[in-house]
PDB file of C-alpha atoms in Angstrom:
ATOM      1  CA  MET A   1     161.020 140.442 137.650  1.00  0.00           C
ATOM      2  CA  GLN A   2     157.978 142.626 136.960  1.00  0.00           C
ATOM      3  CA  HIS A   3     154.508 141.208 137.561  1.00  0.00           C
ATOM      4  CA  HIS A   4     151.255 142.280 135.960  1.00  0.00           C
ATOM      5  CA  TYR A   5     148.834 143.896 138.418  1.00  0.00           C
ATOM      6  CA  ASN A   6     146.044 141.480 137.476  1.00  0.00           C
ATOM      7  CA  ASP A   7     148.251 138.610 138.644  1.00  0.00           C
ATOM      8  CA  ILE A   8     149.238 140.433 141.840  1.00  0.00           C
ATOM      9  CA  ASP A   9     145.635 141.260 142.720  1.00  0.00           C
ATOM     10  CA  GLU A  10     144.835 137.607 142.213  1.00  0.00           C
ATOM     11  CA  LEU A  11     147.698 136.553 144.489  1.00  0.00           C
ATOM     12  CA  ILE A  12     146.715 139.102 147.138  1.00  0.00           C
ATOM     13  CA  ALA A  13     143.149 137.826 147.023  1.00  0.00           C
ATOM     14  CA  LYS A  14     144.301 134.243 147.500  1.00  0.00           C
ATOM     15  CA  ARG A  15     146.724 135.282 150.255  1.00  0.00           C
ATOM     16  CA  LEU A  16     144.074 137.172 152.232  1.00  0.00           C
ATOM     17  CA  ALA A  17     141.626 134.286 151.786  1.00  0.00           C
ATOM     18  CA  GLU A  18     144.350 131.893 153.047  1.00  0.00           C
ATOM     19  CA  GLU A  19     144.231 129.863 149.824  1.00  0.00           C
ATOM     20  CA  ALA A  20     147.649 130.770 148.373  1.00  0.00           C
ATOM     21  CA  THR A  21     149.916 127.867 147.438  1.00  0.00           C
ATOM     22  CA  PRO A  22     153.617 127.871 148.440  1.00  0.00           C
ATOM     23  CA  GLU A  23     154.446 128.851 144.844  1.00  0.00           C
ATOM     24  CA  ASP A  24     151.966 131.758 145.015  1.00  0.00           C
ATOM     25  CA  LEU A  25     153.591 132.997 148.230  1.00  0.00           C
ATOM     26  CA  VAL A  26     157.057 132.965 146.639  1.00  0.00           C
ATOM     27  CA  VAL A  27     155.845 135.097 143.704  1.00  0.00           C
ATOM     28  CA  LEU A  28     154.030 137.490 146.023  1.00  0.00           C
ATOM     29  CA  GLU A  29     157.077 137.851 148.274  1.00  0.00           C
ATOM     30  CA  ASP A  30     159.272 138.650 145.235  1.00  0.00           C
ATOM     31  CA  TRP A  31     156.802 141.369 144.211  1.00  0.00           C
ATOM     32  CA  LEU A  32     156.732 142.859 147.710  1.00  0.00           C
ATOM     33  CA  GLN A  33     160.525 143.110 147.679  1.00  0.00           C
ATOM     34  CA  GLU A  34     160.619 144.922 144.326  1.00  0.00           C
ATOM     35  CA  ASN A  35     159.406 148.271 145.639  1.00  0.00           C
ATOM     36  CA  PRO A  36     158.436 149.773 149.045  1.00  0.00           C
ATOM     37  CA  ASP A  37     155.198 150.980 147.432  1.00  0.00           C
ATOM     38  CA  ASN A  38     154.250 147.369 146.738  1.00  0.00           C
ATOM     39  CA  GLN A  39     154.513 146.485 150.418  1.00  0.00           C
ATOM     40  CA  LEU A  40     152.491 149.588 151.340  1.00  0.00           C
ATOM     41  CA  TYR A  41     149.802 148.658 148.799  1.00  0.00           C
ATOM     42  CA  PHE A  42     149.560 145.141 150.228  1.00  0.00           C
ATOM     43  CA  ASP A  43     149.514 146.334 153.862  1.00  0.00           C
ATOM     44  CA  GLN A  44     146.751 148.831 153.168  1.00  0.00           C
ATOM     45  CA  LEU A  45     144.608 146.268 151.342  1.00  0.00           C
ATOM     46  CA  LYS A  46     145.161 143.825 154.188  1.00  0.00           C
ATOM     47  CA  GLN A  47     143.938 146.401 156.698  1.00  0.00           C
ATOM     48  CA  LEU A  48     140.895 147.193 154.575  1.00  0.00           C
ATOM     49  CA  TRP A  49     140.177 143.493 154.191  1.00  0.00           C
ATOM     50  CA  THR A  50     139.836 143.155 157.955  1.00  0.00           C
ATOM     51  CA  ARG A  51     138.071 146.471 158.592  1.00  0.00           C
ATOM     52  CA  ALA A  52     135.735 147.267 155.718  1.00  0.00           C
ATOM     53  CA  PRO A  53     132.211 145.825 155.250  1.00  0.00           C
ATOM     54  CA  VAL A  54     131.998 143.423 152.315  1.00  0.00           C
ATOM     55  CA  PRO A  55     128.908 143.435 150.078  1.00  0.00           C
ATOM     56  CA  ALA A  56     127.106 140.111 149.627  1.00  0.00           C
ATOM     57  CA  LEU A  57     129.080 138.661 146.742  1.00  0.00           C
ATOM     58  CA  PRO A  58     126.437 136.315 145.338  1.00  0.00           C
ATOM     59  CA  GLN A  59     124.285 139.423 144.590  1.00  0.00           C
ATOM     60  CA  VAL A  60     127.128 141.340 142.913  1.00  0.00           C
ATOM     61  CA  ASP A  61     128.203 141.279 139.271  1.00  0.00           C
ATOM     62  CA  THR A  62     131.797 140.511 140.203  1.00  0.00           C
ATOM     63  CA  GLU A  63     133.112 140.789 136.642  1.00  0.00           C
ATOM     64  CA  GLU A  64     131.761 144.344 136.343  1.00  0.00           C
ATOM     65  CA  ALA A  65     132.964 145.264 139.850  1.00  0.00           C
ATOM     66  CA  LEU A  66     136.376 143.893 139.065  1.00  0.00           C
ATOM     67  CA  LEU A  67     136.808 146.102 136.004  1.00  0.00           C
ATOM     68  CA  ARG A  68     135.337 149.207 137.642  1.00  0.00           C
ATOM     69  CA  VAL A  69     137.339 149.103 140.864  1.00  0.00           C
ATOM     70  CA  LYS A  70     140.625 148.187 139.151  1.00  0.00           C
ATOM     71  CA  LYS A  71     140.476 151.542 137.367  1.00  0.00           C
ATOM     72  CA  GLN A  72     140.009 153.341 140.681  1.00  0.00           C
ATOM     73  CA  ILE A  73     142.891 151.574 142.371  1.00  0.00           C
ATOM     74  CA  HIS A  74     145.499 151.345 139.640  1.00  0.00           C
ATOM     75  CA  ALA A  75     145.267 154.938 138.437  1.00  0.00           C
ATOM     76  CA  PRO A  76     147.079 156.212 141.572  1.00  0.00           C
ATOM     77  CA  MET A  77     149.587 153.362 141.244  1.00  0.00           C
ATOM     78  CA  ARG A  78     150.976 154.937 138.062  1.00  0.00           C
ATOM     79  CA  GLY A  79     152.561 157.575 140.281  1.00  0.00           C
ATOM     80  CA  ARG A  80     152.814 156.773 143.978  1.00  0.00           C
ATOM     81  CA  VAL A  81     150.552 154.730 146.216  1.00  0.00           C
ATOM     82  CA  SER A  82     147.610 156.727 147.508  1.00  0.00           C
ATOM     83  CA  ASN A  83     146.596 156.567 151.150  1.00  0.00           C
ATOM     84  CA  LEU A  84     143.833 153.982 150.991  1.00  0.00           C
ATOM     85  CA  TYR A  85     143.084 154.431 154.683  1.00  0.00           C
ATOM     86  CA  ARG A  86     141.538 157.864 153.916  1.00  0.00           C
ATOM     87  CA  TRP A  87     139.079 156.527 151.388  1.00  0.00           C
ATOM     88  CA  SER A  88     135.411 156.743 152.226  1.00  0.00           C
ATOM     89  CA  GLY A  89     133.631 153.702 153.644  1.00  0.00           C
ATOM     90  CA  ALA A  90     132.072 152.985 150.255  1.00  0.00           C
ATOM     91  CA  ALA A  91     135.439 153.166 148.494  1.00  0.00           C
ATOM     92  CA  ALA A  92     137.022 150.931 151.122  1.00  0.00           C
ATOM     93  CA  ALA A  93     134.254 148.404 150.657  1.00  0.00           C
ATOM     94  CA  ALA A  94     134.847 148.572 146.915  1.00  0.00           C
ATOM     95  CA  VAL A  95     138.518 147.731 147.427  1.00  0.00           C
ATOM     96  CA  VAL A  96     137.599 144.727 149.507  1.00  0.00           C
ATOM     97  CA  LEU A  97     134.993 143.767 146.915  1.00  0.00           C
ATOM     98  CA  LEU A  98     137.725 143.833 144.285  1.00  0.00           C
ATOM     99  CA  ILE A  99     139.864 141.388 146.228  1.00  0.00           C
ATOM    100  CA  ALA A 100     136.923 139.154 147.044  1.00  0.00           C
ATOM    101  CA  ALA A 101     135.634 139.351 143.470  1.00  0.00           C
ATOM    102  CA  ILE A 102     138.946 138.160 142.057  1.00  0.00           C
ATOM    103  CA  TYR A 103     138.940 135.287 144.510  1.00  0.00           C
ATOM    104  CA  TRP A 104     135.296 134.278 144.028  1.00  0.00           C
ATOM    105  CA  ILE A 105     135.473 134.473 140.228  1.00  0.00           C
ATOM    106  CA  GLN A 106     138.190 131.830 140.414  1.00  0.00           C
ATOM    107  CA  ASP A 107     136.796 129.850 143.339  1.00  0.00           C
ATOM    108  CA  PRO A 108     133.043 130.170 143.836  1.00  0.00           C
ATOM    109  CA  ALA A 109     131.578 129.172 147.182  1.00  0.00           C
ATOM    110  CA  PRO A 110     134.302 127.377 149.153  1.00  0.00           C
ATOM    111  CA  ARG A 111     132.567 124.900 151.441  1.00  0.00           C
ATOM    112  CA  SER A 112     133.382 124.156 155.056  1.00  0.00           C
ATOM    113  CA  MET A 113     132.167 121.901 157.848  1.00  0.00           C
ATOM    114  CA  GLU A 114     133.129 120.900 161.376  1.00  0.00           C
ATOM    115  CA  LEU A 115     132.983 117.492 163.040  1.00  0.00           C
ATOM    116  CA  VAL A 116     133.404 116.985 166.794  1.00  0.00           C
ATOM    117  CA  THR A 117     133.003 113.862 168.929  1.00  0.00           C
ATOM    118  CA  ALA A 118     132.609 113.288 172.661  1.00  0.00           C
ATOM    119  CA  ASP A 119     132.191 109.671 173.818  1.00  0.00           C
ATOM    120  CA  GLN A 120     131.240 108.078 170.491  1.00  0.00           C
ATOM    121  CA  VAL A 121     133.068 107.289 167.249  1.00  0.00           C
ATOM    122  CA  LEU A 122     131.594 109.223 164.306  1.00  0.00           C
ATOM    123  CA  GLN A 123     131.372 107.840 160.749  1.00  0.00           C
ATOM    124  CA  ASP A 124     130.746 110.531 158.122  1.00  0.00           C
ATOM    125  CA  THR A 125     131.294 111.491 154.488  1.00  0.00           C
ATOM    126  CA  LEU A 126     132.881 114.855 153.672  1.00  0.00           C
ATOM    127  CA  MET A 127     131.771 117.231 150.916  1.00  0.00           C
ATOM    128  CA  ASP A 128     134.226 115.735 148.405  1.00  0.00           C
ATOM    129  CA  GLY A 129     133.129 112.152 149.086  1.00  0.00           C
ATOM    130  CA  THR A 130     136.000 111.316 151.456  1.00  0.00           C
ATOM    131  CA  GLN A 131     134.969 108.844 154.163  1.00  0.00           C
ATOM    132  CA  VAL A 132     136.135 109.600 157.685  1.00  0.00           C
ATOM    133  CA  SER A 133     135.945 107.774 161.006  1.00  0.00           C
ATOM    134  CA  LEU A 134     136.506 110.220 163.847  1.00  0.00           C
ATOM    135  CA  ASN A 135     137.565 108.661 167.138  1.00  0.00           C
ATOM    136  CA  GLN A 136     136.220 109.772 170.507  1.00  0.00           C
ATOM    137  CA  LYS A 137     137.164 113.209 171.860  1.00  0.00           C
ATOM    138  CA  SER A 138     138.439 114.346 168.444  1.00  0.00           C
ATOM    139  CA  GLY A 139     137.623 117.130 166.000  1.00  0.00           C
ATOM    140  CA  LEU A 140     137.972 118.155 162.358  1.00  0.00           C
ATOM    141  CA  ASN A 141     137.603 121.504 160.583  1.00  0.00           C
ATOM    142  CA  ILE A 142     137.246 120.940 156.833  1.00  0.00           C
ATOM    143  CA  ARG A 143     137.406 123.456 153.991  1.00  0.00           C
ATOM    144  CA  VAL A 144     137.051 122.457 150.334  1.00  0.00           C
ATOM    145  CA  SER A 145     137.943 125.083 147.714  1.00  0.00           C
ATOM    146  CA  LYS A 146     138.927 125.097 144.073  1.00  0.00           C
ATOM    147  CA  GLN A 147     142.617 124.782 144.932  1.00  0.00           C
ATOM    148  CA  LYS A 148     142.682 122.157 147.681  1.00  0.00           C
ATOM    149  CA  ARG A 149     140.918 120.252 150.440  1.00  0.00           C
ATOM    150  CA  SER A 150     142.144 121.437 153.837  1.00  0.00           C
ATOM    151  CA  VAL A 151     141.583 119.738 157.193  1.00  0.00           C
ATOM    152  CA  THR A 152     142.696 120.859 160.642  1.00  0.00           C
ATOM    153  CA  MET A 153     142.391 118.064 163.170  1.00  0.00           C
ATOM    154  CA  ARG A 154     142.876 117.112 166.786  1.00  0.00           C
ATOM    155  CA  GLY A 155     142.671 113.647 168.284  1.00  0.00           C
ATOM    156  CA  GLU A 156     142.468 110.691 165.907  1.00  0.00           C
ATOM    157  CA  ALA A 157     140.770 109.934 162.597  1.00  0.00           C
ATOM    158  CA  PHE A 158     140.845 107.421 159.767  1.00  0.00           C
ATOM    159  CA  PHE A 159     140.477 108.791 156.231  1.00  0.00           C
ATOM    160  CA  LYS A 160     139.577 107.081 152.969  1.00  0.00           C
ATOM    161  CA  VAL A 161     140.231 109.974 150.608  1.00  0.00           C
ATOM    162  CA  THR A 162     138.392 110.381 147.304  1.00  0.00           C
ATOM    163  CA  PRO A 163     141.071 110.663 144.559  1.00  0.00           C
ATOM    164  CA  ASP A 164     141.426 114.083 142.894  1.00  0.00           C
ATOM    165  CA  THR A 165     144.806 114.865 141.323  1.00  0.00           C
ATOM    166  CA  THR A 166     143.847 118.539 140.825  1.00  0.00           C
ATOM    167  CA  LYS A 167     142.936 119.101 144.478  1.00  0.00           C
ATOM    168  CA  PRO A 168     145.291 117.698 147.146  1.00  0.00           C
ATOM    169  CA  PHE A 169     143.868 116.651 150.513  1.00  0.00           C
ATOM    170  CA  VAL A 170     145.973 118.316 153.246  1.00  0.00           C
ATOM    171  CA  ILE A 171     145.645 117.557 156.958  1.00  0.00           C
ATOM    172  CA  ALA A 172     147.250 119.875 159.518  1.00  0.00           C
ATOM    173  CA  VAL A 173     147.820 118.360 162.957  1.00  0.00           C
ATOM    174  CA  GLN A 174     150.212 120.024 165.416  1.00  0.00           C
ATOM    175  CA  ASN A 175     153.192 121.180 163.280  1.00  0.00           C
ATOM    176  CA  LEU A 176     152.775 118.353 160.767  1.00  0.00           C
ATOM    177  CA  GLU A 177     151.129 118.394 157.343  1.00  0.00           C
ATOM    178  CA  VAL A 178     149.878 115.158 155.788  1.00  0.00           C
ATOM    179  CA  THR A 179     149.207 115.473 152.042  1.00  0.00           C
ATOM    180  CA  VAL A 180     147.468 112.895 149.835  1.00  0.00           C
ATOM    181  CA  VAL A 181     145.591 112.605 146.557  1.00  0.00           C
ATOM    182  CA  GLY A 182     143.621 109.419 147.190  1.00  0.00           C
ATOM    183  CA  THR A 183     144.404 106.818 149.837  1.00  0.00           C
ATOM    184  CA  ALA A 184     143.354 105.266 153.170  1.00  0.00           C
ATOM    185  CA  PHE A 185     145.278 106.033 156.343  1.00  0.00           C
ATOM    186  CA  ASN A 186     145.041 106.750 160.067  1.00  0.00           C
ATOM    187  CA  VAL A 187     146.311 109.854 161.892  1.00  0.00           C
ATOM    188  CA  ASP A 188     146.680 109.512 165.662  1.00  0.00           C
ATOM    189  CA  ASN A 189     147.491 112.419 167.994  1.00  0.00           C
ATOM    190  CA  SER A 190     145.251 110.985 170.696  1.00  0.00           C
ATOM    191  CA  SER A 191     147.078 107.944 172.093  1.00  0.00           C
ATOM    192  CA  ASP A 192     150.061 110.163 172.972  1.00  0.00           C
ATOM    193  CA  SER A 193     149.577 113.913 172.465  1.00  0.00           C
ATOM    194  CA  SER A 194     153.333 114.481 172.158  1.00  0.00           C
ATOM    195  CA  TYR A 195     153.420 112.402 168.955  1.00  0.00           C
ATOM    196  CA  VAL A 196     151.475 112.186 165.703  1.00  0.00           C
ATOM    197  CA  VAL A 197     151.448 108.650 164.299  1.00  0.00           C
ATOM    198  CA  VAL A 198     150.470 108.156 160.647  1.00  0.00           C
ATOM    199  CA  SER A 199     149.677 104.628 159.424  1.00  0.00           C
ATOM    200  CA  VAL A 200     148.957 104.008 155.730  1.00  0.00           C
ATOM    201  CA  GLU A 201     146.546 101.268 154.714  1.00  0.00           C
ATOM    202  CA  GLU A 202     146.336 102.074 150.991  1.00  0.00           C
ATOM    203  CA  GLY A 203     148.146 104.404 148.579  1.00  0.00           C
ATOM    204  CA  LYS A 204     150.843 106.925 149.480  1.00  0.00           C
ATOM    205  CA  VAL A 205     151.055 109.974 151.758  1.00  0.00           C
ATOM    206  CA  GLN A 206     153.539 112.810 152.228  1.00  0.00           C
ATOM    207  CA  LEU A 207     154.495 114.028 155.697  1.00  0.00           C
ATOM    208  CA  LYS A 208     156.007 117.496 155.927  1.00  0.00           C
ATOM    209  CA  SER A 209     157.219 119.699 158.768  1.00  0.00           C
ATOM    210  CA  LYS A 210     159.501 122.677 158.221  1.00  0.00           C
ATOM    211  CA  ASP A 211     162.440 121.376 156.164  1.00  0.00           C
ATOM    212  CA  GLN A 212     161.736 117.645 156.623  1.00  0.00           C
ATOM    213  CA  THR A 213     159.671 115.535 154.223  1.00  0.00           C
ATOM    214  CA  LEU A 214     158.874 111.818 154.431  1.00  0.00           C
ATOM    215  CA  TYR A 215     156.817 109.578 152.136  1.00  0.00           C
ATOM    216  CA  LEU A 216     154.867 106.558 153.352  1.00  0.00           C
ATOM    217  CA  THR A 217     153.332 103.787 151.261  1.00  0.00           C
ATOM    218  CA  ALA A 218     150.794 101.082 152.096  1.00  0.00           C
ATOM    219  CA  GLY A 219     151.733  99.081 155.185  1.00  0.00           C
ATOM    220  CA  GLN A 220     154.100 101.727 156.577  1.00  0.00           C
ATOM    221  CA  THR A 221     153.934 103.818 159.743  1.00  0.00           C
ATOM    222  CA  ALA A 222     155.831 106.896 160.927  1.00  0.00           C
ATOM    223  CA  SER A 223     155.769 108.970 164.098  1.00  0.00           C
ATOM    224  CA  PHE A 224     156.286 112.717 164.402  1.00  0.00           C
ATOM    225  CA  SER A 225     157.548 114.258 167.631  1.00  0.00           C
ATOM    226  CA  CYS A 226     155.613 117.424 168.438  1.00  0.00           C
ATOM    227  CA  LYS A 227     158.491 118.555 170.669  1.00  0.00           C
ATOM    228  CA  THR A 228     161.449 118.071 168.298  1.00  0.00           C
ATOM    229  CA  ASN A 229     159.570 118.229 164.946  1.00  0.00           C
ATOM    230  CA  GLN A 230     161.416 115.067 163.897  1.00  0.00           C
ATOM    231  CA  MET A 231     159.880 112.197 161.896  1.00  0.00           C
ATOM    232  CA  THR A 232     160.782 108.548 162.354  1.00  0.00           C
ATOM    233  CA  ARG A 233     159.717 105.734 160.050  1.00  0.00           C
ATOM    234  CA  SER A 234     158.790 102.530 161.894  1.00  0.00           C
ATOM    235  CA  GLN A 235     160.828  99.443 161.029  1.00  0.00           C
ATOM    236  CA  THR A 236     157.980  97.098 161.972  1.00  0.00           C
ATOM    237  CA  PRO A 237     154.901  96.286 159.846  1.00  0.00           C
ATOM    238  CA  ILE A 238     151.755  98.303 160.399  1.00  0.00           C
ATOM    239  CA  ASN A 239     149.657  97.217 163.375  1.00  0.00           C
ATOM    240  CA  PRO A 240     146.519  95.559 161.904  1.00  0.00           C
ATOM    241  CA  ASN A 241     144.456  96.985 164.781  1.00  0.00           C
ATOM    242  CA  VAL A 242     145.654 100.591 164.541  1.00  0.00           C
ATOM    243  CA  ALA A 243     142.214 101.817 163.431  1.00  0.00           C
ATOM    244  CA  ALA A 244     140.074  99.131 165.080  1.00  0.00           C
ATOM    245  CA  TYR A 245     138.207 101.866 166.971  1.00  0.00           C
ATOM    246  CA  LYS A 246     136.235 102.599 163.779  1.00  0.00           C
ATOM    247  CA  ASP A 247     134.660  99.142 163.331  1.00  0.00           C
ATOM    248  CA  ARG A 248     135.930  97.094 166.316  1.00  0.00           C
ATOM    249  CA  ARG A 249     137.315  94.357 164.102  1.00  0.00           C
ATOM    250  CA  PHE A 250     140.483  92.905 165.609  1.00  0.00           C
ATOM    251  CA  VAL A 251     143.120  90.543 164.265  1.00  0.00           C
ATOM    252  CA  PHE A 252     145.494  89.058 166.838  1.00  0.00           C
ATOM    253  CA  GLU A 253     148.237  86.745 165.553  1.00  0.00           C
ATOM    254  CA  GLU A 254     150.250  85.362 168.463  1.00  0.00           C
ATOM    255  CA  THR A 255     149.882  88.779 170.055  1.00  0.00           C
ATOM    256  CA  PRO A 256     151.038  89.276 173.678  1.00  0.00           C
ATOM    257  CA  LEU A 257     148.124  89.847 176.049  1.00  0.00           C
ATOM    258  CA  SER A 258     149.696  93.166 177.093  1.00  0.00           C
ATOM    259  CA  GLU A 259     149.246  94.444 173.512  1.00  0.00           C
ATOM    260  CA  VAL A 260     145.777  92.927 173.269  1.00  0.00           C
ATOM    261  CA  VAL A 261     144.444  94.818 176.292  1.00  0.00           C
ATOM    262  CA  THR A 262     146.071  98.045 175.040  1.00  0.00           C
ATOM    263  CA  ALA A 263     144.253  97.733 171.705  1.00  0.00           C
ATOM    264  CA  LEU A 264     140.960  96.860 173.377  1.00  0.00           C
ATOM    265  CA  SER A 265     141.263  99.674 175.918  1.00  0.00           C
ATOM    266  CA  LYS A 266     141.762 102.209 173.138  1.00  0.00           C
ATOM    267  CA  ALA A 267     138.955 100.940 170.889  1.00  0.00           C
ATOM    268  CA  TYR A 268     136.366 100.724 173.686  1.00  0.00           C
ATOM    269  CA  ALA A 269     137.658 103.706 175.690  1.00  0.00           C
ATOM    270  CA  THR A 270     137.731 101.488 178.788  1.00  0.00           C
ATOM    271  CA  PRO A 271     140.850 100.812 180.909  1.00  0.00           C
ATOM    272  CA  ILE A 272     141.862  97.119 181.097  1.00  0.00           C
ATOM    273  CA  LEU A 273     144.628  96.214 183.559  1.00  0.00           C
ATOM    274  CA  LEU A 274     146.582  93.011 184.165  1.00  0.00           C
ATOM    275  CA  LYS A 275     146.938  92.396 187.904  1.00  0.00           C
ATOM    276  CA  ASN A 276     149.604  89.712 187.365  1.00  0.00           C
ATOM    277  CA  SER A 277     152.553  90.867 185.217  1.00  0.00           C
ATOM    278  CA  ARG A 278     153.106  87.231 184.134  1.00  0.00           C
ATOM    279  CA  LEU A 279     149.929  87.493 182.039  1.00  0.00           C
ATOM    280  CA  ALA A 280     151.584  90.057 179.747  1.00  0.00           C
ATOM    281  CA  ASN A 281     153.414  87.419 177.701  1.00  0.00           C
ATOM    282  CA  CYS A 282     150.400  85.146 177.095  1.00  0.00           C
ATOM    283  CA  LYS A 283     149.968  84.878 173.307  1.00  0.00           C
ATOM    284  CA  LEU A 284     146.547  85.263 171.685  1.00  0.00           C
ATOM    285  CA  ARG A 285     145.570  84.126 168.207  1.00  0.00           C
ATOM    286  CA  VAL A 286     141.991  85.143 167.398  1.00  0.00           C
ATOM    287  CA  ARG A 287     139.726  87.480 165.416  1.00  0.00           C
ATOM    288  CA  TYR A 288     136.936  89.530 166.974  1.00  0.00           C
ATOM    289  CA  ASN A 289     134.208  90.934 164.737  1.00  0.00           C
ATOM    290  CA  ASN A 290     132.479  93.862 166.456  1.00  0.00           C
ATOM    291  CA  GLU A 291     131.859  91.987 169.694  1.00  0.00           C
ATOM    292  CA  SER A 292     130.905  93.820 172.874  1.00  0.00           C
ATOM    293  CA  LEU A 293     133.745  94.398 175.316  1.00  0.00           C
ATOM    294  CA  ALA A 294     131.924  92.338 177.961  1.00  0.00           C
ATOM    295  CA  ARG A 295     131.794  89.373 175.563  1.00  0.00           C
ATOM    296  CA  ILE A 296     135.489  89.711 174.701  1.00  0.00           C
ATOM    297  CA  MET A 297     136.358  89.718 178.398  1.00  0.00           C
ATOM    298  CA  GLU A 298     134.409  86.466 178.794  1.00  0.00           C
ATOM    299  CA  LEU A 299     136.287  84.904 175.859  1.00  0.00           C
ATOM    300  CA  LEU A 300     139.662  85.982 177.264  1.00  0.00           C
ATOM    301  CA  ALA A 301     138.751  84.525 180.649  1.00  0.00           C
ATOM    302  CA  GLU A 302     137.888  81.178 179.024  1.00  0.00           C
ATOM    303  CA  THR A 303     141.074  81.143 176.921  1.00  0.00           C
ATOM    304  CA  PHE A 304     143.548  81.903 179.716  1.00  0.00           C
ATOM    305  CA  THR A 305     141.543  80.830 182.796  1.00  0.00           C
ATOM    306  CA  LEU A 306     141.333  84.380 184.082  1.00  0.00           C
ATOM    307  CA  ARG A 307     139.421  86.000 186.888  1.00  0.00           C
ATOM    308  CA  ILE A 308     137.688  89.208 185.812  1.00  0.00           C
ATOM    309  CA  GLU A 309     136.694  92.083 188.032  1.00  0.00           C
ATOM    310  CA  LYS A 310     135.091  95.333 186.924  1.00  0.00           C
ATOM    311  CA  LYS A 311     135.264  98.231 189.358  1.00  0.00           C
ATOM    312  CA  GLU A 312     134.481 101.909 188.686  1.00  0.00           C
ATOM    313  CA  GLY A 313     134.570 101.379 184.925  1.00  0.00           C
ATOM    314  CA  ILE A 314     137.911  99.520 184.915  1.00  0.00           C
ATOM    315  CA  TYR A 315     138.432  95.850 184.022  1.00  0.00           C
ATOM    316  CA  TYR A 316     141.016  93.929 186.063  1.00  0.00           C
ATOM    317  CA  LEU A 317     142.330  90.593 184.753  1.00  0.00           C
ATOM    318  CA  ASP A 318     144.057  88.147 187.077  1.00  0.00           C
ATOM    319  CA  GLY A 319     145.424  84.630 186.634  1.00  0.00           C
ATOM    320  CA  ASN A 320     148.516  82.432 186.829  1.00  0.00           C
ATOM    321  CA  GLY A 321     150.221  83.637 183.659  1.00  0.00           C
ATOM    322  CA  CYS A 322     151.759  81.718 180.758  1.00  0.00           C
ATOM    323  CA  ASP A 323     155.515  81.622 181.540  1.00  0.00           C
TER     324      ASP A 323
END
């Protein structure tokens, strides 16, 4: 299949700017396989892209530059590919300007931002209106372009994504991609770094890694093994406290005390240990609405007649148990 050079220049521009879709990459790969000169042309432009100085695009008439430089480049292509490496610095910059011009004409001013947390949970709104709660010791790199909204993350975050059917919201964490249009969900690679756990509160999300794809709807959870690249859908309902770190609102319905202290430890970033293993099966039915951890410890002590000790930042709970 023959491809028009305008289309190929566009694809090369998107590829070098890391904005090419999977479909774009397939078309570009087909073109590269058509002729050795095509691969040489791409390789040389790629080298120039990384080496040559790029003029400030907002001050350049990109439409005019696009037409002018295309003539310079495509004339040699009628015969054999010229050696672009030997072009002068100005000509090399013009080549890069061509690629950038094609890209910026289609996608002006991609926006990016970075969010990082230390010992506090961060609530923020991204450039597209998406609301995010970023757990402690986590980070996000966000890029919003004409084609898509891309996020690279570490740690844990809850997203309430602004719907946009023309611009998917794609999160990359470890070797997993989470793709949505508009929904609310939690992504956790913090509780256990060898797994990514995705829990959907609203809408639908797609999980993808290599040749495996899994869809989750509201109320569903799946885990992804970072070692085996395998996904597993949970057979149990979503944990109502999976994202309690963002607002510290807890719902416990006959929940074993062992699970209660795990949820509290995570949300408040404070270890809570049961000194008597018989306490683990004590069932708790209660709701906490953004209480301090000290107050919750007092309430637990009253409910189960516990003795509480705090030493070096760790809470220890002791009592007779509920067997």
